[in-house]
Amino acid sequence: MAKLSVNINKVATIRNARGGNTPNLVQFAIDAQKFGAQGITIHPRPDERHIKYKDAYDLAPVVTTEYNIEGNPNDKFMDLVLKIKPTQVTLVPDAVDAITSNAGWDTIKNKDFLAEVISECKRNGIRTSIFVDPTLPMIEGAAATGTDRIELYTEAFAHAYGLGDKTAIKPYTECALLANELGLGINAGHDLSLENIQYFKEHVPGLLEVSIGHALISEALYLGLETVIKEYLKKLA
Ligand SMILES: CC(=O)[C@@H](O)[C@H](O)COP(=O)(O)O
Ligand SMILES: NCC(=O)COP(=O)(O)O
């Protein structure tokens, strides 16, 4: 069963809107895990638009499942990750001003850089994952970096699926088959939702983890956090 890692970026967005501490991010992470979340994901961005670097430290002692910190491996991010030593780091090639993550790594052009960052993380006991588009050359390139896992960027699938085009799953199935052959662990994320998650899971062999935030938090506004988490777990079983 693929693990559900709840991305709590958007809880921090709501908190920051008033400058106080409501909703309390640490308590939210505790409760999400109590309701069944098998991991907590955060993505501290350089402008701290939602997750602040301090949040990453505050959350560390209460994330008793798997702690996944995502980000572009600049010096400040790497310093944070090597100090906290989360379960997993997910390397994402986001530009500072990106409205959200919108592309995976060019794992061929960035092979040497990624290999160096990955080996430093692994030396510190941190599992590594790199954010990639679902194309076979990028999967082959990822294997050459020495990463433990890849995270398949699922925006294209989610968008097409929402328009009724289920054929959009094909590249993800093909990339998963190759990743399995190459011994790469498979994570996935971005725009996954209650609507599309089961179909995705059923067509991606070897899927180990999905990280879901934007849709999950939006769904929880209507259905409640506990109900939504339990719904995801049912669809992932
Ligand atoms: C890498 C990815 O697709 C998401 O994990 C990302 O964290 C979303 O970032 P925002 O929550 O800032 O849109
Ligand atoms: N890595 C994907 C993630 O953590 C959450 O992405 P989204 O569900 O907020 O689009």
mmCIF file of C-alpha atoms and ligand atoms in Angstrom:
data_model
loop_
_atom_site.group_PDB
_atom_site.id
_atom_site.type_symbol
_atom_site.label_atom_id
_atom_site.label_comp_id
_atom_site.label_asym_id
_atom_site.label_seq_id
_atom_site.Cartn_x
_atom_site.Cartn_y
_atom_site.Cartn_z
ATOM 1 C CA MET A 1 0.000 0.000 0.000
ATOM 2 C CA ALA A 2 1.370 3.420 -0.926
ATOM 3 C CA LYS A 3 1.847 5.617 2.127
ATOM 4 C CA LEU A 4 -0.084 8.877 2.455
ATOM 5 C CA SER A 5 2.129 11.849 3.334
ATOM 6 C CA VAL A 6 0.042 14.944 4.088
ATOM 7 C CA ASN A 7 1.600 18.157 2.790
ATOM 8 C CA ILE A 8 0.704 20.924 5.266
ATOM 9 C CA ASN A 9 1.912 23.925 3.265
ATOM 10 C CA LYS A 10 -1.620 25.290 2.905
ATOM 11 C CA VAL A 11 -2.303 25.085 6.622
ATOM 12 C CA ALA A 12 0.648 27.447 7.029
ATOM 13 C CA THR A 13 -0.842 29.676 4.311
ATOM 14 C CA ILE A 14 -4.031 30.095 6.363
ATOM 15 C CA ARG A 15 -2.026 30.640 9.568
ATOM 16 C CA ASN A 16 0.144 33.314 7.970
ATOM 17 C CA ALA A 17 -2.899 35.203 6.691
ATOM 18 C CA ARG A 18 -3.443 36.721 10.158
ATOM 19 C CA GLY A 19 0.144 36.643 11.424
ATOM 20 C CA GLY A 20 -0.777 34.630 14.506
ATOM 21 C CA ASN A 21 -0.677 30.897 15.269
ATOM 22 C CA THR A 22 -4.135 29.771 14.184
ATOM 23 C CA PRO A 23 -4.415 27.105 12.859
ATOM 24 C CA ASN A 24 -1.555 25.704 14.909
ATOM 25 C CA LEU A 25 0.674 23.865 12.443
ATOM 26 C CA VAL A 26 2.279 21.566 15.015
ATOM 27 C CA GLN A 27 -1.099 20.502 16.411
ATOM 28 C CA PHE A 28 -2.399 19.971 12.862
ATOM 29 C CA ALA A 29 0.513 17.619 12.133
ATOM 30 C CA ILE A 30 -0.123 15.717 15.380
ATOM 31 C CA ASP A 31 -3.817 15.366 14.535
ATOM 32 C CA ALA A 32 -3.232 14.383 10.905
ATOM 33 C CA GLN A 33 -0.999 11.535 12.072
ATOM 34 C CA LYS A 34 -3.544 10.569 14.730
ATOM 35 C CA PHE A 35 -6.172 10.322 11.959
ATOM 36 C CA GLY A 36 -3.905 7.984 9.956
ATOM 37 C CA ALA A 37 -1.469 10.092 7.916
ATOM 38 C CA GLN A 38 1.664 8.002 7.373
ATOM 39 C CA GLY A 39 3.879 11.014 6.811
ATOM 40 C CA ILE A 40 4.030 14.790 6.946
ATOM 41 C CA THR A 41 5.462 16.777 4.043
ATOM 42 C CA ILE A 42 6.526 20.416 4.042
ATOM 43 C CA HIS A 43 8.039 22.574 1.344
ATOM 44 C CA PRO A 44 9.794 25.580 2.889
ATOM 45 C CA ARG A 45 10.264 28.044 0.021
ATOM 46 C CA PRO A 46 12.873 30.847 0.121
ATOM 47 C CA ASP A 47 10.165 33.520 0.503
ATOM 48 C CA GLU A 48 8.542 31.548 3.362
ATOM 49 C CA ARG A 49 5.134 32.245 1.782
ATOM 50 C CA HIS A 50 3.692 29.369 3.830
ATOM 51 C CA ILE A 51 6.094 27.047 5.688
ATOM 52 C CA LYS A 52 8.688 29.034 7.600
ATOM 53 C CA TYR A 53 12.121 27.585 8.259
ATOM 54 C CA LYS A 54 11.280 27.698 11.998
ATOM 55 C CA ASP A 55 8.255 25.466 11.312
ATOM 56 C CA ALA A 56 10.576 22.776 9.970
ATOM 57 C CA TYR A 57 12.375 22.644 13.327
ATOM 58 C CA ASP A 58 9.175 22.907 15.394
ATOM 59 C CA LEU A 59 7.598 20.012 13.514
ATOM 60 C CA ALA A 60 10.574 17.640 13.763
ATOM 61 C CA PRO A 61 9.841 16.329 17.304
ATOM 62 C CA VAL A 62 6.126 15.698 16.619
ATOM 63 C CA VAL A 63 6.402 13.960 13.239
ATOM 64 C CA THR A 64 6.517 10.390 14.486
ATOM 65 C CA THR A 65 5.627 8.844 11.116
ATOM 66 C CA GLU A 66 7.758 9.903 8.132
ATOM 67 C CA TYR A 67 9.038 13.458 7.788
ATOM 68 C CA ASN A 68 9.519 14.600 4.199
ATOM 69 C CA ILE A 69 11.070 17.995 3.516
ATOM 70 C CA GLU A 70 10.878 19.218 -0.074
ATOM 71 C CA GLY A 71 12.769 22.034 -1.689
ATOM 72 C CA ASN A 72 15.361 23.383 -4.047
ATOM 73 C CA PRO A 73 18.749 22.349 -2.588
ATOM 74 C CA ASN A 74 20.226 25.823 -2.148
ATOM 75 C CA ASP A 75 22.632 26.422 0.743
ATOM 76 C CA LYS A 76 19.951 27.511 3.238
ATOM 77 C CA PHE A 77 17.748 24.518 2.408
ATOM 78 C CA MET A 78 20.634 22.062 2.685
ATOM 79 C CA ASP A 79 21.727 23.546 6.007
ATOM 80 C CA LEU A 80 18.178 23.065 7.319
ATOM 81 C CA VAL A 81 17.903 19.485 6.051
ATOM 82 C CA LEU A 82 21.309 18.401 7.370
ATOM 83 C CA LYS A 83 20.474 19.861 10.808
ATOM 84 C CA ILE A 84 16.994 18.291 11.031
ATOM 85 C CA LYS A 85 17.826 15.000 9.285
ATOM 86 C CA PRO A 86 14.228 14.174 8.242
ATOM 87 C CA THR A 87 13.212 10.707 7.077
ATOM 88 C CA GLN A 88 13.324 11.903 3.484
ATOM 89 C CA VAL A 89 14.367 14.920 1.456
ATOM 90 C CA THR A 90 12.690 15.544 -1.885
ATOM 91 C CA LEU A 91 14.787 17.713 -4.210
ATOM 92 C CA VAL A 92 12.698 20.012 -6.399
ATOM 93 C CA PRO A 93 14.137 22.403 -9.056
ATOM 94 C CA ASP A 94 11.730 25.263 -8.310
ATOM 95 C CA ALA A 95 12.635 28.816 -9.175
ATOM 96 C CA VAL A 96 12.386 31.194 -6.198
ATOM 97 C CA ASP A 97 9.366 32.966 -7.727
ATOM 98 C CA ALA A 98 7.532 29.856 -8.935
ATOM 99 C CA ILE A 99 3.856 30.027 -7.927
ATOM 100 C CA THR A 100 4.134 26.279 -7.281
ATOM 101 C CA SER A 101 6.267 23.378 -8.392
ATOM 102 C CA ASN A 102 5.875 23.191 -12.149
ATOM 103 C CA ALA A 103 8.599 20.909 -13.517
ATOM 104 C CA GLY A 104 10.867 18.059 -12.617
ATOM 105 C CA TRP A 105 14.654 17.980 -12.759
ATOM 106 C CA ASP A 106 16.613 17.544 -15.950
ATOM 107 C CA THR A 107 18.401 14.599 -14.379
ATOM 108 C CA ILE A 108 20.830 14.312 -17.297
ATOM 109 C CA LYS A 109 22.025 17.920 -17.370
ATOM 110 C CA ASN A 110 22.069 18.107 -13.538
ATOM 111 C CA LYS A 111 23.518 14.648 -12.913
ATOM 112 C CA ASP A 112 26.752 15.734 -11.188
ATOM 113 C CA PHE A 113 25.043 18.361 -9.014
ATOM 114 C CA LEU A 114 22.266 15.991 -7.955
ATOM 115 C CA ALA A 115 24.706 13.134 -7.315
ATOM 116 C CA GLU A 116 26.728 15.357 -4.975
ATOM 117 C CA VAL A 117 23.664 16.561 -3.019
ATOM 118 C CA ILE A 118 22.220 13.054 -2.856
ATOM 119 C CA SER A 119 25.411 11.486 -1.548
ATOM 120 C CA GLU A 120 25.667 14.170 1.157
ATOM 121 C CA CYS A 121 22.083 13.483 2.264
ATOM 122 C CA LYS A 122 22.623 9.728 2.226
ATOM 123 C CA ARG A 123 25.842 10.136 4.257
ATOM 124 C CA ASN A 124 23.621 11.820 6.836
ATOM 125 C CA GLY A 125 21.120 8.987 6.880
ATOM 126 C CA ILE A 126 18.448 10.852 4.923
ATOM 127 C CA ARG A 127 16.476 8.994 2.252
ATOM 128 C CA THR A 128 16.517 10.898 -1.033
ATOM 129 C CA SER A 129 13.853 11.483 -3.664
ATOM 130 C CA ILE A 130 14.056 13.695 -6.737
ATOM 131 C CA PHE A 131 11.091 15.359 -8.434
ATOM 132 C CA VAL A 132 10.884 14.271 -12.074
ATOM 133 C CA ASP A 133 8.606 14.564 -15.062
ATOM 134 C CA PRO A 134 7.224 11.191 -16.238
ATOM 135 C CA THR A 135 9.608 10.636 -19.161
ATOM 136 C CA LEU A 136 11.832 7.587 -19.546
ATOM 137 C CA PRO A 137 15.118 9.464 -20.143
ATOM 138 C CA MET A 138 14.578 11.402 -16.905
ATOM 139 C CA ILE A 139 14.013 8.167 -15.010
ATOM 140 C CA GLU A 140 17.218 6.689 -16.436
ATOM 141 C CA GLY A 141 19.020 9.917 -15.537
ATOM 142 C CA ALA A 142 17.637 9.750 -12.005
ATOM 143 C CA ALA A 143 19.053 6.266 -11.510
ATOM 144 C CA ALA A 144 22.491 7.573 -12.499
ATOM 145 C CA THR A 145 22.388 10.145 -9.662
ATOM 146 C CA GLY A 146 22.241 7.449 -6.974
ATOM 147 C CA THR A 147 18.930 8.644 -5.558
ATOM 148 C CA ASP A 148 16.895 6.236 -3.456
ATOM 149 C CA ARG A 149 13.597 7.313 -4.997
ATOM 150 C CA ILE A 150 11.955 9.490 -7.611
ATOM 151 C CA GLU A 151 8.821 11.545 -7.147
ATOM 152 C CA LEU A 152 6.698 11.493 -10.288
ATOM 153 C CA TYR A 153 5.276 14.972 -10.967
ATOM 154 C CA THR A 154 1.583 14.250 -11.399
ATOM 155 C CA GLU A 155 0.123 17.602 -12.474
ATOM 156 C CA ALA A 156 -0.241 16.535 -16.120
ATOM 157 C CA PHE A 157 -2.078 13.370 -15.116
ATOM 158 C CA ALA A 158 -4.374 15.194 -12.671
ATOM 159 C CA HIS A 159 -5.257 17.862 -15.215
ATOM 160 C CA ALA A 160 -6.051 15.412 -18.017
ATOM 161 C CA TYR A 161 -7.898 13.027 -15.697
ATOM 162 C CA GLY A 162 -10.072 15.904 -14.565
ATOM 163 C CA LEU A 163 -11.010 16.465 -18.210
ATOM 164 C CA GLY A 164 -11.923 12.800 -18.612
ATOM 165 C CA ASP A 165 -8.719 11.717 -20.364
ATOM 166 C CA LYS A 166 -7.549 8.566 -18.577
ATOM 167 C CA THR A 167 -4.860 7.883 -21.199
ATOM 168 C CA ALA A 168 -2.724 10.458 -19.378
ATOM 169 C CA ILE A 169 -1.771 7.680 -16.959
ATOM 170 C CA LYS A 170 0.292 5.886 -19.641
ATOM 171 C CA PRO A 171 3.638 7.679 -19.138
ATOM 172 C CA TYR A 172 3.360 7.180 -15.402
ATOM 173 C CA THR A 173 2.808 3.436 -15.788
ATOM 174 C CA GLU A 174 5.736 3.184 -18.211
ATOM 175 C CA CYS A 175 8.024 5.204 -15.934
ATOM 176 C CA ALA A 176 7.034 3.107 -12.923
ATOM 177 C CA LEU A 177 7.879 -0.108 -14.776
ATOM 178 C CA LEU A 178 11.302 1.296 -15.690
ATOM 179 C CA ALA A 179 11.911 2.629 -12.177
ATOM 180 C CA ASN A 180 11.102 -0.783 -10.730
ATOM 181 C CA GLU A 181 13.571 -2.374 -13.134
ATOM 182 C CA LEU A 182 16.255 0.145 -12.147
ATOM 183 C CA GLY A 183 15.665 -0.355 -8.424
ATOM 184 C CA LEU A 184 14.317 3.169 -7.873
ATOM 185 C CA GLY A 185 11.631 3.700 -5.244
ATOM 186 C CA ILE A 186 8.532 5.484 -6.569
ATOM 187 C CA ASN A 187 6.818 8.438 -4.908
ATOM 188 C CA ALA A 188 4.305 10.725 -6.591
ATOM 189 C CA GLY A 189 2.714 14.095 -6.017
ATOM 190 C CA HIS A 190 1.183 17.363 -7.162
ATOM 191 C CA ASP A 191 -2.549 17.864 -7.706
ATOM 192 C CA LEU A 192 -3.459 14.365 -6.610
ATOM 193 C CA SER A 193 -6.934 14.281 -5.053
ATOM 194 C CA LEU A 194 -9.770 12.080 -3.831
ATOM 195 C CA GLU A 195 -11.082 12.131 -7.412
ATOM 196 C CA ASN A 196 -7.959 10.751 -9.108
ATOM 197 C CA ILE A 197 -5.888 8.958 -6.485
ATOM 198 C CA GLN A 198 -7.363 5.461 -6.782
ATOM 199 C CA TYR A 199 -7.021 5.315 -10.573
ATOM 200 C CA PHE A 200 -3.477 6.595 -10.280
ATOM 201 C CA LYS A 201 -2.525 4.072 -7.605
ATOM 202 C CA GLU A 202 -4.036 1.191 -9.601
ATOM 203 C CA HIS A 203 -1.911 1.989 -12.660
ATOM 204 C CA VAL A 204 1.468 2.770 -11.071
ATOM 205 C CA PRO A 205 3.132 -0.498 -10.024
ATOM 206 C CA GLY A 206 5.421 -0.250 -7.012
ATOM 207 C CA LEU A 207 4.099 3.110 -5.801
ATOM 208 C CA LEU A 208 5.503 3.658 -2.285
ATOM 209 C CA GLU A 209 4.259 7.111 -1.253
ATOM 210 C CA VAL A 210 1.974 9.896 -2.368
ATOM 211 C CA SER A 211 2.332 13.379 -0.934
ATOM 212 C CA ILE A 212 -0.892 15.346 -1.126
ATOM 213 C CA GLY A 213 -1.618 18.833 0.136
ATOM 214 C CA HIS A 214 -3.556 21.355 -1.877
ATOM 215 C CA ALA A 215 -6.543 19.148 -2.702
ATOM 216 C CA LEU A 216 -6.524 17.333 0.649
ATOM 217 C CA ILE A 217 -6.669 20.542 2.680
ATOM 218 C CA SER A 218 -9.345 21.932 0.350
ATOM 219 C CA GLU A 219 -11.403 18.727 0.687
ATOM 220 C CA ALA A 220 -10.991 18.857 4.457
ATOM 221 C CA LEU A 221 -12.663 22.278 4.505
ATOM 222 C CA TYR A 222 -15.869 20.503 3.400
ATOM 223 C CA LEU A 223 -15.522 16.980 4.832
ATOM 224 C CA GLY A 224 -13.238 17.410 7.845
ATOM 225 C CA LEU A 225 -9.632 16.301 8.162
ATOM 226 C CA GLU A 226 -10.274 12.914 9.760
ATOM 227 C CA THR A 227 -12.850 11.902 7.152
ATOM 228 C CA VAL A 228 -10.634 12.992 4.257
ATOM 229 C CA ILE A 229 -7.541 11.189 5.533
ATOM 230 C CA LYS A 230 -9.524 8.004 6.100
ATOM 231 C CA GLU A 231 -11.007 8.311 2.567
ATOM 232 C CA TYR A 232 -7.507 8.582 1.068
ATOM 233 C CA LEU A 233 -6.323 5.576 3.070
ATOM 234 C CA LYS A 234 -9.271 3.521 1.788
ATOM 235 C CA LYS A 235 -8.491 4.466 -1.818
ATOM 236 C CA LEU A 236 -4.797 3.671 -1.339
ATOM 237 C CA ALA A 237 -5.395 0.278 0.328
HETATM 238 C C1 LIG B 1 6.732 19.463 -5.133
HETATM 239 C C2 LIG B 1 5.278 19.668 -5.205
HETATM 240 O O1 LIG B 1 4.651 19.480 -6.204
HETATM 241 C C3 LIG B 1 4.586 20.102 -4.028
HETATM 242 O O2 LIG B 1 5.075 19.345 -3.007
HETATM 243 C C4 LIG B 1 4.857 21.511 -3.619
HETATM 244 O O3 LIG B 1 5.219 21.497 -2.281
HETATM 245 C C5 LIG B 1 3.653 22.348 -3.716
HETATM 246 O O4 LIG B 1 4.086 23.628 -3.304
HETATM 247 P P1 LIG B 1 3.021 24.723 -2.888
HETATM 248 O O5 LIG B 1 2.237 24.171 -1.715
HETATM 249 O O6 LIG B 1 3.867 25.924 -2.552
HETATM 250 O O7 LIG B 1 2.130 24.924 -4.101
HETATM 251 N N1 LIG B 2 5.058 16.577 -3.584
HETATM 252 C C1 LIG B 2 3.666 16.917 -3.773
HETATM 253 C C2 LIG B 2 3.139 17.491 -2.500
HETATM 254 O O1 LIG B 2 3.775 17.402 -1.457
HETATM 255 C C3 LIG B 2 1.820 18.146 -2.479
HETATM 256 O O2 LIG B 2 1.470 18.657 -3.724
HETATM 257 P P1 LIG B 2 -0.040 19.225 -3.811
HETATM 258 O O3 LIG B 2 -0.944 18.086 -3.420
HETATM 259 O O4 LIG B 2 -0.129 20.377 -2.828
HETATM 260 O O5 LIG B 2 -0.222 19.649 -5.243
#
